[in-house]
Amino acid sequence: MSDLPPCPSCNSEYTYEDGGNFVCPECAYEWPKIAAVQNDAVEKSVRDASGTVLNDGDTISVIKDLKIKGTSSVVKVGTKVKNIRLVDGDHNIDCKIDGIGAMALKSEFVRKV
């Protein structure tokens, strides 16, 4: 299967390479390959529940009670976490929560403060 990006204009999957550009045969839109690489970097950014981009070192707040597997403990709504670290994977935030310790959180359950 092709790893070429879909057309940013019409979302057609039938794009092809032509020199230093990608071309869409359906709408005749052309865009440089460099722009596609830059868009991939933007898509991989981590966003919180409200869509704000998160960065290493940010302070976040938990927006939902989160049960901790294997224990009877819960991370309560409104818990603030300082100095987060972004990682790859399903749980894309590593942090240390006071009273609990090291945790891995999903960005969909937090909001940037």
PDB file of C-alpha atoms in Angstrom:
ATOM      1  CA  MET A   1       0.000   0.000   0.000  1.00  0.00           C
ATOM      2  CA  SER A   2       1.184   3.509  -0.763  1.00  0.00           C
ATOM      3  CA  ASP A   3       2.533   5.741   1.996  1.00  0.00           C
ATOM      4  CA  LEU A   4       1.820   8.920   0.045  1.00  0.00           C
ATOM      5  CA  PRO A   5      -0.275  11.533   1.874  1.00  0.00           C
ATOM      6  CA  PRO A   6      -3.863  12.220   0.797  1.00  0.00           C
ATOM      7  CA  CYS A   7      -4.620  15.416  -1.097  1.00  0.00           C
ATOM      8  CA  PRO A   8      -4.980  18.356   1.343  1.00  0.00           C
ATOM      9  CA  SER A   9      -7.537  19.942  -0.985  1.00  0.00           C
ATOM     10  CA  CYS A  10      -9.992  17.102  -1.682  1.00  0.00           C
ATOM     11  CA  ASN A  11      -8.663  14.236   0.534  1.00  0.00           C
ATOM     12  CA  SER A  12      -8.210  11.960  -2.478  1.00  0.00           C
ATOM     13  CA  GLU A  13      -6.026   8.935  -1.790  1.00  0.00           C
ATOM     14  CA  TYR A  14      -4.805   8.705  -5.398  1.00  0.00           C
ATOM     15  CA  THR A  15      -1.917  11.181  -5.127  1.00  0.00           C
ATOM     16  CA  TYR A  16       1.371  10.599  -6.910  1.00  0.00           C
ATOM     17  CA  GLU A  17       4.867  12.067  -6.911  1.00  0.00           C
ATOM     18  CA  ASP A  18       6.065  14.344  -9.686  1.00  0.00           C
ATOM     19  CA  GLY A  19       9.616  15.575  -9.137  1.00  0.00           C
ATOM     20  CA  GLY A  20       9.643  17.557  -5.885  1.00  0.00           C
ATOM     21  CA  ASN A  21       5.848  17.761  -5.649  1.00  0.00           C
ATOM     22  CA  PHE A  22       2.831  15.615  -4.873  1.00  0.00           C
ATOM     23  CA  VAL A  23      -0.030  15.830  -7.398  1.00  0.00           C
ATOM     24  CA  CYS A  24      -3.715  14.964  -7.034  1.00  0.00           C
ATOM     25  CA  PRO A  25      -5.194  13.565 -10.275  1.00  0.00           C
ATOM     26  CA  GLU A  26      -8.775  14.288  -9.192  1.00  0.00           C
ATOM     27  CA  CYS A  27      -8.574  18.029  -8.454  1.00  0.00           C
ATOM     28  CA  ALA A  28      -5.151  18.814 -10.062  1.00  0.00           C
ATOM     29  CA  TYR A  29      -3.827  20.281  -6.783  1.00  0.00           C
ATOM     30  CA  GLU A  30      -0.021  20.273  -6.408  1.00  0.00           C
ATOM     31  CA  TRP A  31       1.978  20.761  -3.195  1.00  0.00           C
ATOM     32  CA  PRO A  32       5.667  20.410  -2.334  1.00  0.00           C
ATOM     33  CA  LYS A  33       6.965  17.287  -0.583  1.00  0.00           C
ATOM     34  CA  ILE A  34       8.545  19.475   2.112  1.00  0.00           C
ATOM     35  CA  ALA A  35       5.103  20.725   3.201  1.00  0.00           C
ATOM     36  CA  ALA A  36       3.947  17.122   3.698  1.00  0.00           C
ATOM     37  CA  VAL A  37       6.896  16.412   6.014  1.00  0.00           C
ATOM     38  CA  GLN A  38       6.126  19.548   8.053  1.00  0.00           C
ATOM     39  CA  ASN A  39       2.450  18.543   8.348  1.00  0.00           C
ATOM     40  CA  ASP A  40       3.445  15.118   9.714  1.00  0.00           C
ATOM     41  CA  ALA A  41       5.430  16.816  12.490  1.00  0.00           C
ATOM     42  CA  VAL A  42       2.424  18.974  13.408  1.00  0.00           C
ATOM     43  CA  GLU A  43       0.045  15.977  13.480  1.00  0.00           C
ATOM     44  CA  LYS A  44       2.241  14.146  15.992  1.00  0.00           C
ATOM     45  CA  SER A  45       1.899  16.894  18.607  1.00  0.00           C
ATOM     46  CA  VAL A  46       0.167  15.915  21.854  1.00  0.00           C
ATOM     47  CA  ARG A  47      -3.072  17.772  22.622  1.00  0.00           C
ATOM     48  CA  ASP A  48      -5.135  17.907  25.798  1.00  0.00           C
ATOM     49  CA  ALA A  49      -8.904  17.376  26.091  1.00  0.00           C
ATOM     50  CA  SER A  50      -9.649  20.903  24.852  1.00  0.00           C
ATOM     51  CA  GLY A  51      -7.221  20.730  21.907  1.00  0.00           C
ATOM     52  CA  THR A  52      -4.385  22.796  23.401  1.00  0.00           C
ATOM     53  CA  VAL A  53      -0.904  21.604  22.424  1.00  0.00           C
ATOM     54  CA  LEU A  54       1.061  20.199  25.367  1.00  0.00           C
ATOM     55  CA  ASN A  55       4.833  20.577  25.808  1.00  0.00           C
ATOM     56  CA  ASP A  56       7.416  19.066  28.146  1.00  0.00           C
ATOM     57  CA  GLY A  57       7.415  20.873  31.497  1.00  0.00           C
ATOM     58  CA  ASP A  58       3.784  22.062  31.330  1.00  0.00           C
ATOM     59  CA  THR A  59       1.389  21.986  34.268  1.00  0.00           C
ATOM     60  CA  ILE A  60      -1.843  20.065  33.725  1.00  0.00           C
ATOM     61  CA  SER A  61      -5.044  19.353  35.627  1.00  0.00           C
ATOM     62  CA  VAL A  62      -6.930  16.032  35.607  1.00  0.00           C
ATOM     63  CA  ILE A  63     -10.517  16.427  34.293  1.00  0.00           C
ATOM     64  CA  LYS A  64     -11.907  13.016  35.319  1.00  0.00           C
ATOM     65  CA  ASP A  65     -11.488  10.654  38.290  1.00  0.00           C
ATOM     66  CA  LEU A  66      -8.918   8.087  37.174  1.00  0.00           C
ATOM     67  CA  LYS A  67      -8.745   4.674  38.856  1.00  0.00           C
ATOM     68  CA  ILE A  68      -5.226   3.316  39.278  1.00  0.00           C
ATOM     69  CA  LYS A  69      -4.930  -0.282  38.109  1.00  0.00           C
ATOM     70  CA  GLY A  70      -4.009  -2.772  40.794  1.00  0.00           C
ATOM     71  CA  THR A  71      -4.897  -0.492  43.705  1.00  0.00           C
ATOM     72  CA  SER A  72      -7.940   1.066  45.309  1.00  0.00           C
ATOM     73  CA  SER A  73      -6.477   4.555  44.796  1.00  0.00           C
ATOM     74  CA  VAL A  74      -8.003   7.216  42.565  1.00  0.00           C
ATOM     75  CA  VAL A  75      -6.548  10.351  40.992  1.00  0.00           C
ATOM     76  CA  LYS A  76      -9.261  12.917  41.719  1.00  0.00           C
ATOM     77  CA  VAL A  77     -10.669  15.553  39.372  1.00  0.00           C
ATOM     78  CA  GLY A  78      -8.740  18.811  39.642  1.00  0.00           C
ATOM     79  CA  THR A  79      -5.446  17.206  40.671  1.00  0.00           C
ATOM     80  CA  LYS A  80      -2.660  19.434  39.340  1.00  0.00           C
ATOM     81  CA  VAL A  81       0.477  17.859  37.942  1.00  0.00           C
ATOM     82  CA  LYS A  82       3.616  19.929  37.349  1.00  0.00           C
ATOM     83  CA  ASN A  83       6.529  19.317  35.013  1.00  0.00           C
ATOM     84  CA  ILE A  84       5.079  16.660  32.691  1.00  0.00           C
ATOM     85  CA  ARG A  85       7.138  14.737  30.148  1.00  0.00           C
ATOM     86  CA  LEU A  86       5.692  13.707  26.768  1.00  0.00           C
ATOM     87  CA  VAL A  87       6.402  10.192  25.475  1.00  0.00           C
ATOM     88  CA  ASP A  88       5.280   8.031  22.560  1.00  0.00           C
ATOM     89  CA  GLY A  89       2.589   5.438  23.099  1.00  0.00           C
ATOM     90  CA  ASP A  90      -0.996   5.092  24.257  1.00  0.00           C
ATOM     91  CA  HIS A  91      -0.342   6.800  27.605  1.00  0.00           C
ATOM     92  CA  ASN A  92       1.586   9.768  26.226  1.00  0.00           C
ATOM     93  CA  ILE A  93       2.293  11.732  29.443  1.00  0.00           C
ATOM     94  CA  ASP A  94       4.772  10.673  32.133  1.00  0.00           C
ATOM     95  CA  CYS A  95       4.548  12.536  35.422  1.00  0.00           C
ATOM     96  CA  LYS A  96       4.882  12.317  39.176  1.00  0.00           C
ATOM     97  CA  ILE A  97       1.725  12.917  41.230  1.00  0.00           C
ATOM     98  CA  ASP A  98       2.099  13.966  44.874  1.00  0.00           C
ATOM     99  CA  GLY A  99       0.959  11.192  47.216  1.00  0.00           C
ATOM    100  CA  ILE A 100       0.806   8.599  44.440  1.00  0.00           C
ATOM    101  CA  GLY A 101       4.140   8.583  42.617  1.00  0.00           C
ATOM    102  CA  ALA A 102       5.157   8.050  39.007  1.00  0.00           C
ATOM    103  CA  MET A 103       2.239   7.740  36.574  1.00  0.00           C
ATOM    104  CA  ALA A 104       1.528   7.506  32.879  1.00  0.00           C
ATOM    105  CA  LEU A 105      -1.572   9.436  31.768  1.00  0.00           C
ATOM    106  CA  LYS A 106      -3.529   9.768  28.542  1.00  0.00           C
ATOM    107  CA  SER A 107      -3.714  13.322  27.214  1.00  0.00           C
ATOM    108  CA  GLU A 108      -7.478  13.022  26.634  1.00  0.00           C
ATOM    109  CA  PHE A 109      -8.081  13.110  30.422  1.00  0.00           C
ATOM    110  CA  VAL A 110      -6.098  16.255  31.211  1.00  0.00           C
ATOM    111  CA  ARG A 111      -6.285  19.981  30.547  1.00  0.00           C
ATOM    112  CA  LYS A 112      -3.407  22.450  30.405  1.00  0.00           C
ATOM    113  CA  VAL A 113      -3.372  24.973  33.253  1.00  0.00           C
TER     114      VAL A 113
END
